[in-house]
XYZ file of C-alpha atoms in Angstrom:
652
model
C -4.285 35.033 56.330
C -7.845 34.018 55.707
C -8.075 35.289 52.381
C -4.867 33.511 51.279
C -6.163 30.326 52.739
C -9.460 30.352 50.755
C -7.612 31.405 47.655
C -5.439 28.066 48.297
C -8.400 25.902 48.792
C -10.355 27.158 45.850
C -7.063 26.558 43.929
C -6.721 22.907 45.379
C -10.450 22.324 44.457
C -10.097 23.664 40.879
C -6.933 21.411 40.327
C -8.762 18.137 41.622
C -11.788 19.129 39.582
C -9.846 19.586 36.460
C -7.778 16.125 36.871
C -11.397 14.155 37.345
C -12.589 15.930 34.126
C -9.230 14.736 32.343
C -9.733 11.436 33.963
C -13.451 11.275 32.512
C -12.510 12.519 29.147
C -9.730 9.937 28.722
C -11.826 7.055 29.662
C -14.672 8.327 27.328
C -12.235 8.566 24.599
C -10.854 5.448 24.796
C -14.222 3.657 25.159
C -15.553 5.193 22.121
C -12.301 4.596 20.192
C -12.208 0.858 21.199
C -16.264 0.693 20.004
C -15.313 2.334 16.363
C -12.203 0.663 15.528
C -13.884 -2.802 16.122
C -17.135 -1.492 14.650
C -19.094 -2.964 17.291
C -22.558 -2.221 16.213
C -23.939 -3.037 19.501
C -22.491 0.064 20.878
C -22.776 2.422 17.963
C -26.368 1.862 17.629
C -29.097 1.258 20.450
C -31.531 -1.646 20.556
C -34.930 -1.856 20.093
C -37.413 -1.709 17.011
C -37.071 1.440 14.735
C -39.669 2.706 12.290
C -38.911 1.244 8.783
C -39.891 4.064 6.288
C -41.610 1.794 3.364
C -39.882 4.208 0.835
C -36.380 3.412 1.978
C -36.763 -0.184 3.257
C -39.455 -1.390 1.317
C -41.435 -3.690 0.586
C -42.538 -2.339 -2.772
C -46.329 -2.675 -3.078
C -46.054 -2.425 -7.001
C -44.095 -5.819 -6.858
C -45.489 -7.757 -4.229
C -47.683 -9.893 -6.547
C -44.582 -11.815 -7.980
C -42.991 -14.640 -6.489
C -40.233 -17.287 -7.597
C -41.263 -20.215 -9.203
C -38.689 -22.051 -11.332
C -40.167 -25.710 -11.520
C -40.909 -27.080 -14.990
C -44.253 -26.078 -16.184
C -44.494 -28.332 -19.156
C -43.637 -32.150 -19.735
C -40.154 -32.457 -18.621
C -39.101 -36.316 -18.575
C -35.592 -37.284 -17.544
C -33.145 -37.652 -20.280
C -33.156 -41.135 -21.507
C -30.430 -41.088 -24.119
C -26.681 -40.695 -23.096
C -24.625 -39.276 -25.638
C -21.351 -38.965 -23.312
C -19.509 -37.238 -20.687
C -18.717 -33.415 -20.688
C -15.951 -31.951 -18.402
C -15.200 -28.310 -18.126
C -12.555 -25.573 -17.123
C -13.811 -22.331 -15.976
C -11.406 -19.478 -15.822
C -12.272 -16.164 -14.204
C -13.555 -14.612 -10.964
C -16.620 -15.297 -8.794
C -19.193 -13.664 -11.280
C -17.896 -15.907 -14.431
C -17.936 -18.970 -12.315
C -21.378 -18.642 -11.040
C -22.764 -17.729 -14.608
C -20.578 -20.560 -16.463
C -21.838 -23.236 -14.245
C -25.289 -22.319 -15.063
C -24.667 -22.510 -18.680
C -22.754 -25.690 -18.670
C -25.670 -27.577 -16.946
C -27.897 -26.226 -19.382
C -25.706 -27.362 -22.251
C -25.345 -30.965 -20.703
C -29.227 -31.135 -20.893
C -29.569 -29.722 -24.278
C -26.924 -32.478 -25.461
C -28.184 -35.201 -23.227
C -24.976 -35.584 -21.720
C -23.217 -36.409 -18.243
C -21.705 -33.642 -16.595
C -18.489 -34.112 -14.814
C -18.420 -31.528 -11.617
C -16.561 -28.196 -13.496
C -13.176 -27.402 -12.350
C -12.553 -23.956 -11.045
C -9.159 -22.890 -12.357
C -8.748 -20.158 -9.936
C -8.316 -22.867 -7.113
C -6.790 -25.595 -9.200
C -4.052 -23.663 -10.344
C -2.902 -22.361 -6.744
C -1.213 -25.602 -5.760
C -1.672 -26.225 -2.247
C -4.380 -23.376 -1.216
C -6.424 -25.964 0.926
C -5.998 -29.694 1.746
C -9.633 -29.668 2.965
C -11.415 -27.828 -0.042
C -10.641 -28.392 -3.551
C -12.050 -26.708 -6.759
C -15.667 -26.808 -6.863
C -15.838 -27.676 -3.290
C -14.022 -24.572 -2.439
C -17.194 -22.576 -3.140
C -20.191 -24.954 -3.408
C -21.636 -27.976 -1.869
C -21.149 -30.691 -3.943
C -23.347 -33.235 -2.630
C -26.346 -30.729 -2.589
C -25.292 -29.590 -6.323
C -25.709 -33.337 -7.723
C -28.976 -34.125 -5.513
C -30.771 -30.928 -6.499
C -30.248 -31.661 -10.264
C -30.745 -35.220 -10.282
C -33.846 -34.940 -12.205
C -32.311 -32.880 -14.689
C -28.849 -33.780 -15.561
C -26.950 -36.630 -14.224
C -23.617 -35.378 -12.605
C -20.343 -37.136 -11.573
C -17.489 -36.032 -9.448
C -15.113 -37.289 -11.943
C -14.665 -39.297 -15.170
C -14.558 -43.200 -14.879
C -10.885 -44.238 -14.478
C -10.268 -45.496 -17.945
C -11.467 -42.265 -19.331
C -9.488 -40.393 -16.761
C -6.300 -42.055 -18.032
C -7.166 -41.132 -21.965
C -7.742 -37.747 -20.822
C -4.453 -37.168 -19.357
C -2.997 -38.348 -22.536
C -4.922 -35.559 -24.648
C -7.350 -38.179 -26.524
C -10.631 -36.158 -26.354
C -11.413 -33.051 -28.388
C -12.004 -29.629 -26.419
C -14.105 -26.631 -27.504
C -13.890 -23.039 -26.439
C -17.316 -21.673 -27.510
C -18.115 -17.724 -27.615
C -20.163 -15.971 -25.153
C -23.074 -15.672 -27.381
C -22.900 -19.699 -28.701
C -26.504 -20.428 -29.864
C -28.280 -23.560 -28.964
C -27.798 -24.505 -32.820
C -23.998 -24.387 -32.345
C -24.323 -27.276 -30.053
C -26.914 -29.309 -31.376
C -24.857 -28.948 -35.052
C -21.206 -28.730 -34.292
C -20.809 -30.030 -30.831
C -22.995 -33.025 -30.437
C -21.623 -34.856 -33.516
C -18.046 -34.647 -31.913
C -19.643 -35.651 -28.544
C -21.389 -38.751 -29.927
C -18.195 -39.713 -31.595
C -15.786 -39.361 -28.918
C -17.980 -39.915 -26.038
C -16.257 -37.497 -24.065
C -15.862 -33.873 -24.719
C -14.010 -30.905 -22.830
C -15.406 -27.081 -22.527
C -13.189 -24.405 -21.967
C -15.100 -21.499 -20.545
C -13.023 -18.160 -20.625
C -15.631 -15.255 -20.790
C -18.274 -16.483 -17.990
C -20.755 -17.722 -20.639
C -20.928 -20.609 -23.144
C -24.494 -20.030 -24.022
C -26.583 -17.161 -25.199
C -28.520 -15.302 -22.540
C -31.968 -15.282 -24.545
C -32.918 -18.591 -25.984
C -35.782 -19.202 -28.434
C -39.467 -19.756 -26.815
C -39.193 -23.621 -27.476
C -36.417 -23.589 -24.947
C -37.954 -22.010 -22.006
C -37.540 -24.856 -19.891
C -33.692 -24.559 -20.287
C -33.915 -21.101 -18.813
C -35.860 -22.379 -15.848
C -33.142 -25.069 -15.504
C -30.610 -22.120 -15.238
C -32.733 -20.629 -12.284
C -32.963 -24.090 -10.419
C -29.026 -24.358 -10.894
C -28.225 -20.607 -10.045
C -30.840 -20.114 -6.970
C -31.269 -23.566 -5.618
C -28.600 -25.950 -6.728
C -25.543 -23.918 -6.356
C -25.384 -23.473 -2.560
C -22.440 -22.564 -0.899
C -20.460 -25.160 1.346
C -21.901 -24.827 4.915
C -18.868 -22.908 6.487
C -19.626 -19.873 3.915
C -23.283 -20.021 4.840
C -22.797 -20.288 8.541
C -20.608 -17.470 8.407
C -22.766 -15.285 6.163
C -25.837 -15.831 8.249
C -23.509 -14.789 11.581
C -22.603 -11.378 9.513
C -26.432 -10.817 8.588
C -27.363 -11.313 12.444
C -24.423 -9.104 13.771
C -25.591 -6.415 11.153
C -29.408 -6.568 12.314
C -28.478 -6.755 16.296
C -29.252 -3.392 16.710
C -32.893 -3.652 15.574
C -32.178 -1.814 12.240
C -32.069 -2.777 8.518
C -28.775 -2.561 6.521
C -27.917 -1.463 2.958
C -25.502 -3.602 0.906
C -23.454 -1.593 -1.290
C -20.799 -3.123 -4.083
C -18.623 -0.376 -5.595
C -17.782 -2.015 -8.463
C -14.234 -0.511 -8.620
C -12.006 -3.335 -10.121
C -8.794 -2.744 -12.075
C -9.735 -4.617 -14.976
C -12.925 -2.895 -15.178
C -11.646 0.331 -14.993
C -9.124 -0.524 -17.591
C -11.562 -1.944 -20.050
C -13.636 1.109 -19.961
C -10.856 3.644 -19.881
C -11.449 5.138 -16.531
C -8.008 5.737 -15.414
C -8.483 9.515 -14.955
C -10.879 9.138 -12.192
C -7.794 8.304 -9.999
C -4.640 9.741 -9.147
C -0.811 9.022 -8.523
C 0.247 5.500 -9.219
C -3.320 3.946 -9.430
C -3.792 5.854 -12.808
C -0.472 4.077 -14.237
C -1.760 0.814 -12.927
C -4.885 1.030 -14.907
C -3.352 2.163 -17.778
C -0.802 -0.654 -17.896
C -3.658 -3.268 -17.785
C -5.444 -1.664 -20.469
C -2.395 -1.461 -22.521
C -2.420 -5.411 -21.928
C -5.869 -5.661 -23.222
C -5.218 -3.804 -26.129
C -2.200 -6.145 -27.041
C -4.490 -9.197 -26.573
C -7.213 -7.594 -28.604
C -9.831 -7.238 -26.063
C -10.044 -3.489 -26.272
C -9.976 -1.952 -29.772
C -9.510 1.555 -28.824
C -6.836 3.741 -28.026
C -4.465 3.475 -24.776
C -5.555 6.921 -23.711
C -8.812 8.240 -23.608
C -11.075 11.050 -22.124
C -12.126 9.418 -18.738
C -14.628 12.587 -18.693
C -16.363 11.970 -21.398
C -16.580 8.233 -20.773
C -18.019 8.899 -17.404
C -20.501 11.351 -18.628
C -21.731 8.366 -20.958
C -22.362 6.177 -17.991
C -19.411 3.919 -18.764
C -17.692 4.411 -15.668
C -18.407 3.063 -12.094
C -20.072 5.745 -9.575
C -17.285 6.776 -7.063
C -18.142 6.276 -3.431
C -18.646 9.837 -2.661
C -21.364 10.123 -5.433
C -23.136 7.089 -3.853
C -23.079 8.880 -0.440
C -24.516 12.007 -1.938
C -27.445 9.822 -3.617
C -28.274 7.865 -0.389
C -28.504 11.176 1.508
C -30.942 12.670 -1.218
C -32.881 9.644 -0.779
C -33.164 10.489 2.583
C -31.143 7.493 4.499
C -29.958 9.077 7.848
C -26.013 9.269 8.722
C -26.544 6.381 11.182
C -27.621 3.722 8.320
C -25.778 0.644 8.386
C -24.056 -0.067 4.919
C -22.319 -3.332 4.202
C -19.538 -2.927 1.685
C -19.385 -5.890 -0.646
C -16.620 -7.255 -2.658
C -13.294 -8.872 -2.515
C -11.656 -5.779 -4.349
C -12.050 -1.922 -4.060
C -9.491 -0.327 -6.487
C -7.889 2.688 -4.722
C -8.118 1.013 -1.154
C -9.527 2.775 2.046
C -8.764 6.194 0.628
C -11.358 6.207 -1.949
C -13.926 5.175 0.777
C -12.968 8.132 2.897
C -15.670 10.712 1.707
C -18.574 7.733 1.977
C -17.202 6.804 5.387
C -17.375 10.553 6.483
C -21.127 10.588 5.601
C -22.152 7.065 6.977
C -19.918 6.304 9.704
C -21.522 2.884 10.184
C -19.604 1.484 7.072
C -18.574 -2.036 7.607
C -17.375 -4.877 5.730
C -16.353 -8.555 6.558
C -13.327 -7.712 8.335
C -14.958 -5.493 10.655
C -17.739 -7.732 11.609
C -15.637 -11.206 11.749
C -12.414 -12.085 13.536
C -9.349 -13.274 11.879
C -9.906 -16.863 13.209
C -13.575 -16.866 11.766
C -11.749 -15.892 8.354
C -9.062 -18.188 8.438
C -11.286 -20.969 9.414
C -13.401 -20.218 6.328
C -10.344 -20.735 4.128
C -9.398 -23.850 5.496
C -6.011 -25.180 5.938
C -3.209 -24.301 3.527
C 0.218 -25.440 2.971
C 2.901 -23.043 4.036
C 4.549 -20.916 1.350
C 8.306 -20.527 0.774
C 9.393 -16.919 1.971
C 11.295 -15.055 -0.893
C 13.179 -12.886 1.472
C 16.922 -12.651 0.826
C 19.007 -14.835 3.206
C 21.285 -12.910 5.508
C 24.885 -13.113 5.022
C 26.285 -15.791 7.205
C 28.047 -14.364 10.679
C 31.833 -13.738 10.854
C 34.143 -14.682 13.315
C 36.113 -12.184 15.385
C 39.256 -13.648 13.503
C 37.838 -13.129 10.145
C 36.751 -9.523 11.119
C 40.365 -8.678 12.586
C 41.794 -10.046 9.098
C 39.443 -8.081 6.843
C 40.459 -4.819 8.882
C 44.143 -5.547 8.310
C 43.326 -5.833 4.653
C 41.288 -2.887 4.309
C 43.802 -0.604 3.071
C 45.572 2.401 4.351
C 44.256 4.987 7.149
C 42.440 7.436 7.442
C 39.639 5.705 5.317
C 35.798 6.276 5.251
C 33.516 4.756 7.521
C 31.968 1.551 5.937
C 28.259 2.142 4.575
C 25.525 1.184 6.923
C 24.053 -2.252 6.286
C 21.533 -2.950 3.517
C 17.814 -2.316 4.987
C 16.083 -6.022 4.800
C 13.201 -5.940 2.151
C 9.539 -6.687 3.299
C 7.198 -9.012 1.666
C 4.857 -6.386 0.617
C 7.877 -4.595 -1.230
C 8.612 -7.800 -3.398
C 4.899 -9.171 -4.292
C 2.158 -7.098 -6.116
C 2.657 -3.926 -7.715
C 4.798 -2.344 -4.933
C 7.883 -3.966 -6.062
C 7.687 -3.617 -9.935
C 5.781 -0.224 -10.772
C 8.755 2.158 -9.847
C 11.435 -0.036 -11.657
C 10.241 -1.859 -14.463
C 7.820 -1.282 -17.287
C 6.606 -5.034 -17.285
C 4.351 -6.644 -14.430
C 5.785 -9.682 -13.416
C 4.058 -13.207 -13.604
C 1.841 -13.938 -10.379
C 3.469 -15.465 -7.665
C 2.315 -18.384 -5.687
C 1.163 -16.183 -2.933
C -0.890 -14.116 -5.774
C -2.515 -17.452 -6.971
C -3.612 -17.917 -3.222
C -4.951 -14.436 -3.061
C -7.266 -14.809 -6.188
C -8.512 -18.204 -4.605
C -9.188 -16.389 -1.306
C -11.066 -13.646 -3.231
C -13.397 -16.167 -4.752
C -14.369 -17.018 -0.944
C -14.672 -13.116 0.186
C -16.704 -12.563 -2.884
C -19.195 -15.603 -2.125
C -19.551 -14.454 1.416
C -20.571 -10.991 0.340
C -22.674 -12.326 -2.226
C -24.711 -14.157 0.443
C -24.934 -11.167 2.801
C -26.088 -8.817 0.055
C -28.769 -10.996 -1.358
C -30.108 -10.867 2.205
C -29.949 -7.125 2.527
C -32.954 -4.807 3.302
C -31.517 -2.614 0.443
C -29.098 -2.879 -2.383
C -27.317 -0.105 -4.266
C -24.876 -1.131 -7.079
C -21.834 1.154 -7.820
C -21.295 -0.614 -11.446
C -23.830 -2.843 -13.305
C -24.854 -3.549 -16.848
C -21.314 -2.040 -17.771
C -21.933 -3.165 -21.578
C -18.965 -5.262 -21.755
C -20.988 -8.608 -22.323
C -19.472 -10.421 -19.540
C -21.344 -11.040 -16.434
C -20.821 -8.706 -13.535
C -21.055 -9.137 -9.699
C -23.809 -6.529 -8.956
C -25.970 -7.741 -11.553
C -26.039 -11.391 -10.257
C -27.023 -10.023 -6.978
C -29.909 -7.761 -8.432
C -31.104 -10.864 -10.436
C -30.920 -13.107 -7.339
C -32.666 -10.517 -5.376
C -35.386 -9.782 -8.089
C -36.146 -13.712 -8.369
C -35.991 -14.358 -4.463
C -37.609 -11.180 -3.258
C -38.952 -9.076 -6.078
C -40.587 -6.499 -3.469
C -37.423 -5.669 -1.891
C -35.605 -2.342 -2.645
C -32.911 -2.714 -5.157
C -31.899 0.410 -6.629
C -30.694 0.183 -10.722
C -29.398 3.772 -11.179
C -28.907 4.806 -14.864
C -25.349 6.077 -14.469
C -25.671 8.405 -17.557
C -28.573 10.254 -15.813
C -26.674 10.287 -12.567
C -23.602 11.937 -14.456
C -25.812 14.656 -15.927
C -27.384 15.586 -12.128
C -24.040 16.041 -10.712
C -22.769 17.939 -13.742
C -25.489 20.252 -12.918
C -24.791 20.516 -9.245
C -21.159 20.436 -9.154
C -20.781 24.095 -8.000
C -22.430 23.044 -4.720
C -22.126 19.306 -4.411
C -22.388 19.124 -0.610
C -25.398 21.433 -0.302
C -27.440 20.977 -3.334
C -30.917 22.642 -3.851
C -34.087 21.173 -2.952
C -35.126 20.762 -6.947
C -31.963 18.624 -7.238
C -32.425 16.257 -4.466
C -36.180 15.716 -5.655
C -35.025 14.921 -9.089
C -32.350 12.444 -7.620
C -34.758 10.860 -5.575
C -37.417 10.579 -8.055
C -34.791 8.697 -10.395
C -33.758 6.423 -7.815
C -37.062 5.629 -6.540
C -38.275 4.853 -10.082
C -35.280 2.762 -10.664
C -36.292 0.361 -7.844
C -39.723 -0.211 -9.057
C -41.352 -1.285 -12.367
C -39.854 1.164 -14.499
C -36.334 0.287 -13.458
C -37.061 -3.040 -13.950
C -38.323 -2.557 -17.501
C -35.069 -0.564 -18.173
C -32.886 -3.168 -16.756
C -34.469 -5.917 -18.616
C -33.760 -4.338 -21.783
C -30.063 -3.671 -20.911
C -29.096 -6.808 -18.784
C -31.246 -9.788 -20.034
C -29.622 -9.793 -23.513
C -26.118 -9.980 -21.703
C -26.982 -12.201 -18.683
C -30.265 -14.181 -18.306
C -29.247 -14.433 -14.487
C -29.206 -10.902 -14.144
C -32.865 -10.730 -14.951
C -34.753 -14.215 -14.801
C -38.258 -12.842 -15.537
C -40.753 -13.708 -16.605
C -39.668 -17.283 -16.994
C -38.852 -17.889 -13.388
C -41.687 -16.183 -11.808
C -45.550 -16.236 -11.541
C -48.055 -13.980 -10.580
C -50.811 -14.332 -7.537
C -54.521 -13.946 -9.184
C -56.128 -10.726 -9.057
C -52.926 -8.816 -9.291
C -52.623 -5.649 -11.078
C -51.809 -6.041 -14.799
C -48.701 -4.957 -15.966
C -48.054 -3.897 -19.599
C -45.598 -6.648 -21.151
C -42.116 -5.545 -22.293
C -40.613 -7.049 -25.337
C -37.281 -7.020 -27.195
C -36.788 -6.298 -30.659
C -37.206 -10.048 -31.445
C -40.423 -9.878 -29.681
C -39.264 -11.834 -26.757
C -40.739 -11.155 -23.324
C -38.379 -9.259 -21.146
C -40.834 -8.511 -18.073
C -44.788 -8.919 -17.781
C -46.836 -11.743 -18.875
C -45.997 -14.000 -16.081
C -48.082 -17.050 -15.366
C -50.416 -17.401 -12.432
C -49.015 -19.294 -9.449
C -50.190 -22.470 -8.975
C -53.118 -23.093 -6.539
C -50.874 -24.775 -3.765
C -48.742 -21.647 -4.092
C -51.555 -19.534 -3.843
C -52.642 -21.203 -0.385
C -49.235 -21.288 1.008
C -48.957 -17.567 0.625
C -52.415 -16.863 1.838
C -51.556 -18.653 5.110
C -47.889 -17.648 5.442
C -47.620 -14.572 7.885
C -46.267 -11.232 6.730
C -42.225 -11.741 7.056
C -41.650 -8.118 8.355
C -42.935 -7.819 11.860
C -40.929 -4.528 12.412
C -43.325 -1.120 12.474
C -43.633 0.686 9.305
C -44.039 4.104 8.701
C -46.258 5.586 6.075
C -44.934 6.197 2.552
C -44.212 9.782 1.966
C -43.062 9.998 -1.774
C -43.025 13.645 -2.149
C -41.716 14.807 1.121
C -38.111 15.921 1.757
C -36.802 15.713 5.564
C -36.177 19.170 6.953
C -32.844 20.229 7.429
C -32.876 19.208 11.458
C -30.451 16.707 12.560
C -32.565 15.649 15.125
C -34.833 13.974 12.523
C -32.327 11.428 11.740
C -33.715 8.885 14.498
C -37.051 9.379 13.049
C -36.330 8.701 9.297
C -34.380 5.616 8.067
C -10.843 -11.084 -15.861
C -9.330 -9.390 -16.415
C -12.248 -8.159 -18.614
C -9.945 -9.871 -21.312
C -10.269 -13.472 -22.069
C -8.071 -15.393 -19.481
C -5.160 -17.135 -21.191
C -6.013 -20.893 -21.427
C -3.619 -22.993 -19.331
C -0.287 -23.983 -20.892
C -0.363 -27.098 -18.632
C -1.323 -30.556 -19.876
C -4.835 -31.027 -19.719
C -5.179 -33.313 -16.959
C -8.448 -34.034 -14.981
C -8.129 -32.884 -11.251
C -8.291 -35.829 -9.201
C -10.853 -35.477 -6.247
C -8.867 -37.657 -4.150
C -5.276 -36.010 -5.037
C-alpha cells in the first residue's frame, strides 16, 4: 500500500508539473508571437548604447572633408525682365516628380519667367482623392517652396484669372521637351514662343526636361537645382512628422538601422527584360507590360529575352536573397534593423522570405505605424462606389410557390447552388483579368487612388532612407535615362552627409561573384566573403563615388550633385579630380568652404555620441553566433492626358 501511494503521489506531481510547463510555454509563445507580429522593436532588441563598428555604420574618414553648400558663389541678381508665365503638368511616379520640379525651376530661371506651381497628374487625374490636399500640396509644402525660391524665381499658385480662362480655351502653346533638352533649345526655340504668347505650357513625361550636365557658364543653375531638391522641396508637415516618428521608433533600441530599397518594380523589370527572375503569373505580368512598351516604341528589343544573360550584364535588380547574403558578407549581424523602402515590391512578401529569414528585423512603414496614422497622412477622401454585383431582389412566398408549380414534371434535379459573390480584389487589378483576358483593363478609380497613395508612401520612405545610418540600393543606375528612386536617395545622402555609409554596388561584379559561388551560396568560402566585402566597402568610399559619377551624373544631376553643390574644408586631403569625356568635373575640385562655415564646423560638436569601435578592414568575424552582439512609368512615356488642357483651380 505504501508503494502504491508513493507511485500515485509521484504521478500527481508529474502531471501538475507538466501542466505548469505547458502553461508557461503557451504564455511565452503568445507573448513572443504578439511582439513579432507587431514588430515592436523595443521588445525584440534590448535598450542601451551598443558599439557601432565604423566599417559598418561610418562615418567615413575619407569623405568627412566634404560639406553641403548650394548657395550662389558668383554675382546672382534676381531676374528683372519678366518674359511671361510657365505652367507645367508632370506625369510619372515620385522620382519623376522630384526630378522634374527641379528642372522646371531651372528652366524658369533660364527664361526669366514666372513659374506656376506644377500640377502632379497622378493626383489631379484621381478625382476626389483628397478634399484637403491637392496636386502639389499633396506631397510638398507650397508656402515653403515659394518662400525658399523667392530670390531665384517668382512662383505663383495659379495663373491670373483672365489668363486662366484663356488657358481653358486652349489659346496658349504647349511643348513636350525631351529628357536631354539642352539650354540652347530653350533659349532658341522656347523663349520666342513664350515672349510672343506670354504664357507657355510644358508637359513633362520622362522625369526630366533639361539635360543633366550643363555648360560651365550655367553652373549657378546646377546649384539652383540643389537648392530646389534639398531645401525648397520640403514634404508637407504631416509627412515629415510621421517620418520623424518612424526614425525615432527605429532607433528606440539604441541601435542604428539600414534602409534598403529593392527596386523591384513591374515597369522596371519589363523594360529591362527580367521576367525569368520570377515564376508563375508574375512572369506573365512582366511580359504583358513589356509587350505594351514594345507597341509604344519605348522598348526596341524583342519580347522574349534571356533574363540570365541580362542579369549577368548587371541590367536586372539584385534579388532580396542576394542582398541578404551581401549584408552577411559585410558583417552585419542577424539582429540588424533593416527598413524596407518603396511603395511597390513586385512579387510581394513571398520574394522577401529569404531576406527575412536572414534578418528577422526587416520592417516597413506598415509594421511601424498604425492604420490610423497612415490614414491620417492620406487625408479625407470621398467614398468610391462599389462595383460588386447587386444581389437579386427577394421573392415572396407566393412567387416561390408559383415558380415551383411551373418548374416542370417530377422528379427533377436539385437546383444549382447560389452563385458565389465576387469580392473586390477579384474584380480589380490583375486578379480579375489575367486568367480570362489578354488585355489589361483601363485603371479603375480605386487604382488611380492607389497611384496617388504610392506617392505619399514613396515620400515617407524617402525621408526615412535619407536619415538612415546606412543605405543599400537593390537597383540604381539602370541605364534607362530616367531618374530612379534609389539614385535620388543616394544623391541626397551624398549632398547632406557625404561621410555616411551609402553602398553603390556594381551589379555586374556582384553577378560574377554569385556565379562563382552558386554551388555553396549560403556557406561561401572565406576568400569569396573577403572579395564581396572589399567590393562593397570600396563602393561606399571615394572609388565608388567616382564610378557612380561617371554612370549616374550624365543621366541625373540630382543623383550626383558634386562638385557644384559642395565645398571642402581647408587642409583636407587632395583628391584627384575626375572628368568626363567632355572635360566636365564629376568629382574632386570642390571649392573651399567659406570662413563662416569653417568656424561653424569647428565649434559644432560631433553628431555621433555613440561609442565607436575601431575599424577592422581586413578582419572577418569568426563563425561564432555569440559574436552577433559584438559586431554590428511605366518606363515608357506616359500617355498624355486626352482631357482638355484645363488648369487645376486651387480653390476647386
